[in-house]
Amino acid sequence: MLSLTLAIRFLRGRHKAVLSGFMSLASTVGIALGVTALIVGLSAMNGFERELKERVLSVIPEVRLTASRGYFQDADRAAAFLRHKEHIEGVAPAAELQVILHNRRDFVPALLNGLSAESGTVINLERFLSVPLSALTAGEITDDAPDLPPLIVGAGIARRLNVTVGDTLQVLCLKKGGDQLASALKGLNGQSFRVVGLLELGGQLDSVTALTSLPAALTLSGLKGPNVLHVRSDDPLSALPLVYAALDGFPEPVSLSSWLNSEGKLYRDIQMIRSVMYLAMLMVMAVASFNIVGTLFMQVAERREEIAILRTMGMSRLRIVSLFTLVGLLKGAQGTLVGVISGTLLALNLTPLTHALEALTGAELLNARIYFINFIPSEVRLADILIIALTALVMSALAALAPALRAAALRPAAILNG
């Protein structure tokens, strides 16, 4: 308790030298800035990871089983085989078609997903659609052209083709083997679809995705059955090996692919940046700690007489070491507290702040045609804050050891007699 009381008094005391006071302030500000930057950076990485899982996996199933024979001979039997397997939470027959959408003036290539009634157990699109997914798959959407099959297009496709809900689009299904568009056009099947809704994910997928019902997709393509099974597991990161293990005795030959094959690069990039952020955390804290070292060395020099008096009153060298270690720890705690508060507030408001910055400058921070989202997301996690704060405090305490040992090594007699 005595060491803590003296540490607080030393911390609050005025510095005799201007440079010492400046370095003391710089060390506190440096730690605060470092903690703030790391909380904001890691929160942004958490946000990107959350949006990747919630948005991309809302459209892209975790695992696709593609029929090797062109389509599943008995899709219901194949789906039922997997539904009762361990770790499998949902299976839905579907048709995936490479198509060209056009309005007689402009053409847009897209992936058309023909979804079944079970698709709601595999993907979660409801909050991104302007119409219920169940209404699309059940054929319950009615308009002034009930004879035309329904079509939901991504918001990016709607902008490029200048279409709205209620308009008609021609859907041309590309047959296999069409490497060149010119030659592929000779083998196209075309059909009119009615746009009944929009898909608004807010990213690149809006420009390449279209949805319809499974029967409409089979009619368009001429397939006799679904060509893929969409599968959801209880662990998205391990979905491929889990589904592969469940395929023992599967009735039809298939090929497997997971969301990590198509979007895994984004996930790996996020994890790599997160690792870089942790490395940056250590470097920033190390630089800030050097300021604490310099500050405490100056404070030891300023308080040589007080240290000598404490030693003559019977304070041990170990207590002197603990005293100045506490001074460094408290100095680090000041910066850490300021950094945690400011970093948390910034991270919680990062998305609206970046939107305001875009509106003010007219610059687009994330281009939806390049990235899977067009805004800066943020997710504050208590674990990250605790790790950052604990690291800052530990490094502050370690930085104070050298000056503390220097203070303990002073000779009281030489100081007081001098």
Coordinates of C-alpha atoms in Angstrom, one line a residue:
M1 CA 0.0 0.0 0.0
L2 CA 2.9 2.4 0.8
S3 CA 4.4 1.7 -2.6
L4 CA 1.1 2.5 -4.3
T5 CA 0.6 5.7 -2.3
L6 CA 4.1 6.9 -3.2
A7 CA 3.7 5.9 -6.8
I8 CA 0.5 8.0 -7.1
R9 CA 2.2 10.9 -5.4
F10 CA 5.2 10.7 -7.8
L11 CA 2.9 10.4 -10.7
R12 CA 0.9 13.5 -9.8
G13 CA 4.0 15.6 -8.8
R14 CA 5.2 18.2 -11.2
H15 CA 8.4 17.6 -13.2
K16 CA 11.3 19.9 -12.6
A17 CA 12.4 19.8 -16.2
V18 CA 10.3 20.8 -19.2
L19 CA 11.7 17.9 -21.3
S20 CA 10.8 15.4 -18.6
G21 CA 7.2 16.7 -18.5
F22 CA 6.9 16.6 -22.3
M23 CA 8.2 13.0 -22.4
S24 CA 5.8 12.0 -19.7
L25 CA 2.9 13.4 -21.7
A26 CA 4.2 11.9 -24.9
S27 CA 4.4 8.4 -23.4
T28 CA 0.8 8.7 -22.2
V29 CA -0.4 10.0 -25.6
G30 CA 1.6 7.4 -27.5
I31 CA 0.0 4.5 -25.6
A32 CA -3.5 6.1 -25.9
L33 CA -3.1 6.5 -29.7
G34 CA -1.7 3.0 -30.1
V35 CA -4.6 1.4 -28.1
T36 CA -7.1 3.5 -30.0
A37 CA -5.8 2.6 -33.4
L38 CA -5.6 -1.1 -32.5
I39 CA -9.1 -1.3 -31.2
V40 CA -10.5 0.5 -34.3
G41 CA -8.4 -1.7 -36.6
L42 CA -9.3 -5.0 -35.0
S43 CA -13.0 -4.0 -34.8
A44 CA -12.9 -3.3 -38.6
M45 CA -11.4 -6.7 -39.2
N46 CA -14.1 -8.3 -37.0
G47 CA -16.7 -6.4 -39.0
F48 CA -15.3 -7.6 -42.4
E49 CA -15.3 -11.2 -41.1
R50 CA -18.9 -10.9 -39.9
E51 CA -20.1 -9.3 -43.1
L52 CA -18.2 -12.0 -45.1
K53 CA -20.0 -14.8 -43.2
E54 CA -23.4 -13.1 -43.0
R55 CA -23.6 -11.6 -46.5
V56 CA -21.6 -13.9 -48.7
L57 CA -22.8 -17.1 -47.0
S58 CA -26.4 -15.7 -47.4
V59 CA -26.0 -16.2 -51.2
I60 CA -23.2 -18.7 -51.5
P61 CA -23.9 -22.1 -49.7
E62 CA -21.2 -23.5 -47.5
V63 CA -20.8 -26.6 -49.7
R64 CA -22.0 -27.5 -53.2
L65 CA -22.4 -31.0 -54.5
T66 CA -22.4 -30.9 -58.2
A67 CA -23.9 -33.8 -60.1
S68 CA -21.2 -35.5 -62.3
R69 CA -23.8 -36.7 -64.8
G70 CA -25.2 -33.2 -65.4
Y71 CA -28.1 -33.5 -63.0
F72 CA -29.2 -35.7 -60.1
Q73 CA -31.2 -38.7 -61.1
D74 CA -33.0 -38.7 -57.8
A75 CA -32.3 -35.4 -56.0
D76 CA -34.9 -36.1 -53.2
R77 CA -33.2 -39.4 -52.3
A78 CA -29.7 -37.8 -52.4
A79 CA -30.8 -34.9 -50.2
A80 CA -32.5 -37.3 -47.7
F81 CA -29.3 -39.3 -47.5
L82 CA -27.4 -36.3 -46.2
R83 CA -30.1 -34.7 -43.9
H84 CA -29.7 -37.4 -41.3
K85 CA -25.9 -37.3 -41.2
E86 CA -24.0 -35.8 -38.3
H87 CA -23.0 -32.1 -38.6
I88 CA -25.4 -31.5 -41.5
E89 CA -28.0 -28.8 -40.7
G90 CA -29.6 -28.3 -44.1
V91 CA -29.7 -29.7 -47.7
A92 CA -31.5 -28.1 -50.6
P93 CA -31.7 -29.2 -54.3
A94 CA -31.0 -26.3 -56.6
A95 CA -30.1 -25.4 -60.2
E96 CA -27.1 -23.2 -60.9
L97 CA -27.0 -21.8 -64.4
Q98 CA -24.6 -19.4 -66.2
V99 CA -26.9 -17.0 -68.0
I100 CA -27.0 -13.7 -69.8
L101 CA -29.7 -11.2 -68.9
H102 CA -30.7 -8.6 -71.4
N103 CA -33.3 -5.9 -72.0
R104 CA -32.8 -5.8 -75.8
R105 CA -30.2 -3.1 -75.4
D106 CA -27.6 -4.2 -72.8
F107 CA -26.3 -7.6 -71.7
V108 CA -25.2 -8.7 -68.2
P109 CA -23.7 -12.1 -67.4
A110 CA -24.9 -13.6 -64.2
L111 CA -25.3 -16.8 -62.1
L112 CA -28.9 -17.8 -61.9
N113 CA -29.8 -19.8 -58.9
G114 CA -33.0 -21.9 -59.1
L115 CA -34.0 -22.3 -55.5
S116 CA -36.3 -24.9 -53.9
A117 CA -38.5 -24.7 -50.9
E118 CA -35.7 -26.2 -48.8
S119 CA -33.3 -23.4 -49.7
G120 CA -34.3 -21.4 -46.6
T121 CA -32.5 -24.0 -44.5
V122 CA -29.2 -23.5 -46.3
I123 CA -29.1 -19.8 -47.1
N124 CA -30.5 -16.8 -45.3
L125 CA -31.5 -14.2 -47.8
E126 CA -34.7 -12.8 -46.3
R127 CA -33.2 -9.5 -45.0
F128 CA -31.6 -8.7 -48.3
L129 CA -34.6 -9.4 -50.5
S130 CA -37.5 -7.1 -51.3
V131 CA -39.9 -10.1 -51.5
P132 CA -40.0 -13.2 -49.3
L133 CA -37.8 -16.1 -50.5
S134 CA -40.6 -18.6 -49.6
A135 CA -43.0 -16.8 -51.9
L136 CA -40.5 -17.1 -54.8
T137 CA -39.8 -20.8 -54.3
A138 CA -43.4 -21.6 -53.8
G139 CA -44.6 -19.6 -56.8
E140 CA -46.9 -17.4 -54.7
I141 CA -45.8 -14.1 -56.3
T142 CA -48.6 -12.8 -58.5
D143 CA -48.5 -9.7 -60.7
D144 CA -50.0 -8.5 -64.0
A145 CA -48.1 -11.3 -65.9
P146 CA -48.6 -14.5 -64.0
D147 CA -47.7 -16.5 -67.0
L148 CA -44.1 -15.3 -66.8
P149 CA -41.7 -17.0 -64.3
P150 CA -40.5 -14.8 -61.5
L151 CA -37.0 -13.4 -61.3
I152 CA -35.1 -11.6 -58.6
V153 CA -32.0 -9.7 -59.7
G154 CA -29.2 -8.1 -57.8
A155 CA -29.4 -4.3 -57.4
G156 CA -26.2 -3.9 -59.4
I157 CA -27.8 -5.8 -62.4
A158 CA -30.9 -3.7 -62.1
R159 CA -28.9 -0.5 -62.3
R160 CA -26.8 -1.7 -65.3
L161 CA -29.9 -2.8 -67.2
N162 CA -32.1 0.0 -65.9
V163 CA -34.9 -2.3 -64.9
T164 CA -37.3 -2.1 -61.9
V165 CA -39.8 -4.5 -60.3
G166 CA -42.4 -5.3 -62.9
D167 CA -40.2 -5.1 -65.9
T168 CA -39.5 -8.0 -68.3
L169 CA -36.0 -9.4 -68.9
Q170 CA -34.8 -12.0 -71.4
V171 CA -32.8 -14.8 -69.8
L172 CA -30.4 -16.7 -72.1
C173 CA -29.0 -19.9 -70.7
L174 CA -25.4 -20.7 -71.8
K175 CA -24.9 -24.3 -72.7
K176 CA -21.7 -26.1 -71.8
G177 CA -18.7 -25.7 -74.0
G178 CA -19.3 -22.1 -75.0
D179 CA -15.9 -20.6 -74.4
Q180 CA -16.5 -17.6 -76.6
L181 CA -19.6 -15.4 -76.3
A182 CA -20.0 -15.3 -80.1
S183 CA -20.1 -19.0 -80.5
A184 CA -22.1 -19.5 -77.3
L185 CA -24.9 -17.2 -78.6
K186 CA -25.6 -19.8 -81.3
G187 CA -26.6 -22.3 -78.7
L188 CA -28.7 -20.2 -76.3
N189 CA -32.1 -20.9 -74.9
G190 CA -34.0 -17.7 -74.2
Q191 CA -37.0 -17.1 -72.1
S192 CA -38.8 -14.0 -70.7
F193 CA -38.9 -13.5 -67.0
R194 CA -40.7 -11.0 -64.9
V195 CA -38.6 -9.0 -62.3
V196 CA -40.5 -9.4 -59.1
G197 CA -37.8 -8.3 -56.6
L198 CA -34.3 -7.0 -55.9
L199 CA -31.4 -8.5 -54.0
E200 CA -29.5 -5.8 -52.1
L201 CA -26.3 -7.1 -50.4
G202 CA -24.4 -3.9 -50.9
G203 CA -21.4 -5.4 -52.7
Q204 CA -20.1 -7.2 -55.8
L205 CA -22.5 -10.1 -55.6
D206 CA -25.3 -7.6 -56.4
S207 CA -23.9 -7.4 -59.9
V208 CA -23.6 -11.1 -60.7
T209 CA -26.5 -12.8 -58.9
A210 CA -30.1 -13.6 -60.0
L211 CA -32.6 -15.9 -58.3
T212 CA -35.7 -17.8 -59.5
S213 CA -37.6 -20.9 -58.6
L214 CA -36.2 -24.3 -59.2
P215 CA -39.0 -25.3 -61.7
A216 CA -38.4 -22.1 -63.7
A217 CA -34.7 -22.8 -63.8
L218 CA -35.2 -26.4 -65.0
T219 CA -37.6 -25.3 -67.7
L220 CA -35.1 -22.7 -68.9
S221 CA -32.1 -25.0 -69.0
G222 CA -33.9 -28.2 -70.1
L223 CA -32.3 -30.2 -67.2
K224 CA -34.3 -33.1 -66.0
G225 CA -33.4 -32.4 -62.4
P226 CA -31.4 -30.2 -60.1
N227 CA -27.7 -30.1 -60.9
V228 CA -26.5 -29.2 -57.4
L229 CA -27.2 -29.8 -53.8
H230 CA -26.6 -26.9 -51.4
V231 CA -25.4 -28.1 -48.0
R232 CA -25.1 -26.3 -44.7
S233 CA -23.1 -27.7 -41.8
D234 CA -22.7 -26.7 -38.1
D235 CA -19.1 -25.3 -38.8
P236 CA -18.7 -23.1 -41.9
L237 CA -14.8 -23.2 -41.6
S238 CA -14.8 -27.0 -41.6
A239 CA -17.8 -27.5 -43.9
L240 CA -15.9 -29.3 -46.7
P241 CA -14.3 -32.1 -44.7
L242 CA -17.5 -32.6 -42.6
V243 CA -19.6 -33.0 -45.8
Y244 CA -17.0 -35.2 -47.4
A245 CA -17.1 -37.5 -44.4
A246 CA -20.9 -37.7 -44.6
L247 CA -20.8 -38.8 -48.3
D248 CA -19.8 -42.4 -47.5
G249 CA -22.3 -44.5 -49.5
F250 CA -23.8 -41.5 -51.4
P251 CA -26.0 -42.8 -54.2
E252 CA -24.6 -40.7 -57.0
P253 CA -21.2 -39.4 -58.2
V254 CA -20.6 -35.8 -57.3
S255 CA -17.9 -33.2 -57.1
L256 CA -17.5 -31.0 -54.0
S257 CA -16.7 -27.3 -53.6
S258 CA -17.0 -25.0 -50.7
W259 CA -17.4 -21.3 -50.1
L260 CA -13.7 -21.2 -49.2
N261 CA -12.9 -22.2 -52.8
S262 CA -14.6 -19.1 -54.2
E263 CA -14.4 -16.6 -51.3
G264 CA -11.7 -18.1 -49.2
K265 CA -9.1 -15.6 -50.4
L266 CA -11.1 -12.8 -48.7
Y267 CA -11.3 -14.8 -45.5
R268 CA -7.6 -15.6 -45.5
D269 CA -6.7 -11.9 -46.3
I270 CA -8.8 -10.8 -43.3
Q271 CA -7.0 -13.3 -41.0
M272 CA -3.6 -12.2 -42.4
I273 CA -4.4 -8.5 -41.7
R274 CA -5.6 -9.4 -38.2
S275 CA -2.2 -11.1 -37.6
V276 CA -0.5 -8.0 -38.9
M277 CA -2.5 -5.9 -36.6
Y278 CA -1.4 -7.9 -33.6
L279 CA 2.2 -7.5 -34.7
A280 CA 1.6 -3.8 -35.1
M281 CA 0.2 -3.7 -31.6
L282 CA 3.5 -5.0 -30.2
M283 CA 5.5 -2.5 -32.2
V284 CA 3.4 0.5 -31.3
M285 CA 3.4 -0.5 -27.6
A286 CA 7.2 -1.0 -27.7
V287 CA 7.7 2.5 -29.1
A288 CA 5.4 4.0 -26.5
S289 CA 7.2 2.1 -23.8
F290 CA 10.5 3.6 -24.8
N291 CA 9.0 7.0 -23.8
I292 CA 8.1 5.5 -20.4
V293 CA 11.7 4.4 -20.0
G294 CA 13.1 7.8 -20.7
T295 CA 10.5 9.5 -18.5
L296 CA 11.2 7.3 -15.5
F297 CA 15.0 7.7 -15.9
M298 CA 14.5 11.4 -15.8
Q299 CA 12.2 11.1 -12.8
V300 CA 14.8 8.9 -11.0
A301 CA 17.3 11.7 -11.6
E302 CA 14.9 14.3 -10.3
R303 CA 14.0 12.4 -7.2
R304 CA 17.4 11.2 -6.1
E305 CA 17.1 12.9 -2.7
E306 CA 13.6 11.5 -2.1
I307 CA 14.9 8.0 -3.0
A308 CA 17.9 8.4 -0.7
I309 CA 15.6 9.5 2.2
L310 CA 13.4 6.6 1.7
R311 CA 16.3 4.2 1.7
T312 CA 17.7 5.7 5.0
M313 CA 14.2 5.3 6.5
G314 CA 14.5 1.6 5.9
M315 CA 12.8 1.0 2.6
S316 CA 14.3 -2.0 0.9
R317 CA 15.7 -2.0 -2.7
L318 CA 12.9 -4.4 -3.6
R319 CA 10.3 -1.8 -2.4
I320 CA 12.1 0.9 -4.5
V321 CA 11.8 -1.4 -7.5
S322 CA 8.1 -2.0 -6.9
L323 CA 7.6 1.7 -6.4
F324 CA 8.9 2.9 -9.8
T325 CA 7.4 -0.2 -11.5
L326 CA 4.1 1.0 -10.2
V327 CA 4.8 4.5 -11.5
G328 CA 5.4 3.1 -15.0
L329 CA 2.3 0.9 -14.7
L330 CA 0.1 3.7 -13.6
K331 CA 1.4 5.9 -16.4
G332 CA 0.6 3.1 -18.9
A333 CA -2.8 2.7 -17.3
Q334 CA -3.6 6.4 -17.9
G335 CA -2.9 6.0 -21.6
T336 CA -4.6 2.7 -21.8
L337 CA -7.8 4.0 -20.2
V338 CA -7.9 7.0 -22.6
G339 CA -7.2 4.7 -25.5
V340 CA -9.8 2.1 -24.6
I341 CA -12.5 4.8 -24.2
S342 CA -11.7 6.7 -27.4
G343 CA -11.0 3.5 -29.4
T344 CA -14.3 1.9 -28.3
L345 CA -16.3 5.0 -29.1
L346 CA -14.7 5.3 -32.5
A347 CA -15.1 1.6 -33.3
L348 CA -18.8 1.7 -32.3
N349 CA -19.4 4.6 -34.7
L350 CA -17.0 3.7 -37.4
T351 CA -19.6 2.9 -40.1
P352 CA -21.5 6.2 -39.8
L353 CA -18.3 8.2 -39.4
T354 CA -16.9 6.7 -42.7
H355 CA -20.2 7.4 -44.4
A356 CA -20.0 11.0 -43.2
L357 CA -16.4 11.2 -44.5
E358 CA -17.5 9.9 -47.9
A359 CA -20.3 12.4 -48.1
L360 CA -17.9 15.2 -47.1
T361 CA -15.1 14.3 -49.5
G362 CA -17.0 12.7 -52.3
A363 CA -14.6 9.7 -52.2
E364 CA -15.7 6.1 -52.2
L365 CA -13.7 4.1 -49.6
L366 CA -14.9 0.7 -50.9
N367 CA -16.0 0.2 -54.5
A368 CA -18.9 -2.3 -54.6
R369 CA -17.6 -3.6 -58.0
I370 CA -14.4 -4.7 -56.4
Y371 CA -15.2 -5.6 -52.8
F372 CA -18.0 -7.7 -51.4
I373 CA -19.4 -4.7 -49.5
N374 CA -19.4 -1.0 -50.1
F375 CA -19.0 0.3 -46.5
I376 CA -16.6 0.0 -43.6
P377 CA -18.1 -2.5 -41.0
S378 CA -17.2 -2.7 -37.3
E379 CA -17.7 -5.2 -34.6
V380 CA -16.3 -4.4 -31.1
R381 CA -15.3 -7.5 -29.2
L382 CA -14.5 -7.4 -25.5
A383 CA -11.8 -10.0 -25.8
D384 CA -9.8 -7.8 -28.2
I385 CA -10.1 -4.8 -25.9
L386 CA -8.9 -6.9 -22.9
I387 CA -6.0 -8.3 -24.9
I388 CA -4.9 -4.9 -26.1
A389 CA -5.3 -3.3 -22.7
L390 CA -3.5 -6.1 -20.9
T391 CA -0.6 -6.0 -23.4
A392 CA -0.2 -2.2 -22.9
L393 CA -0.1 -2.6 -19.2
V394 CA 2.4 -5.5 -19.2
M395 CA 4.7 -3.6 -21.6
S396 CA 4.4 -0.5 -19.5
A397 CA 5.4 -2.4 -16.4
L398 CA 8.3 -4.1 -18.2
A399 CA 9.5 -0.8 -19.5
A400 CA 9.6 0.6 -16.0
L401 CA 11.9 -2.2 -14.7
A402 CA 15.2 -0.7 -15.9
P403 CA 14.6 2.7 -14.4
A404 CA 13.3 1.0 -11.2
L405 CA 16.5 -1.1 -10.9
R406 CA 18.5 2.1 -11.5
A407 CA 16.7 3.8 -8.6
A408 CA 17.3 0.8 -6.3
A409 CA 21.0 0.9 -7.1
L410 CA 21.5 4.5 -5.9
R411 CA 23.7 5.0 -2.8
P412 CA 21.9 7.1 -0.2
A413 CA 25.0 8.2 1.6
A414 CA 26.7 9.5 -1.5
I415 CA 23.6 11.5 -2.5
L416 CA 22.8 13.0 0.9
N417 CA 26.5 13.9 1.6
G418 CA 27.0 15.4 -1.8

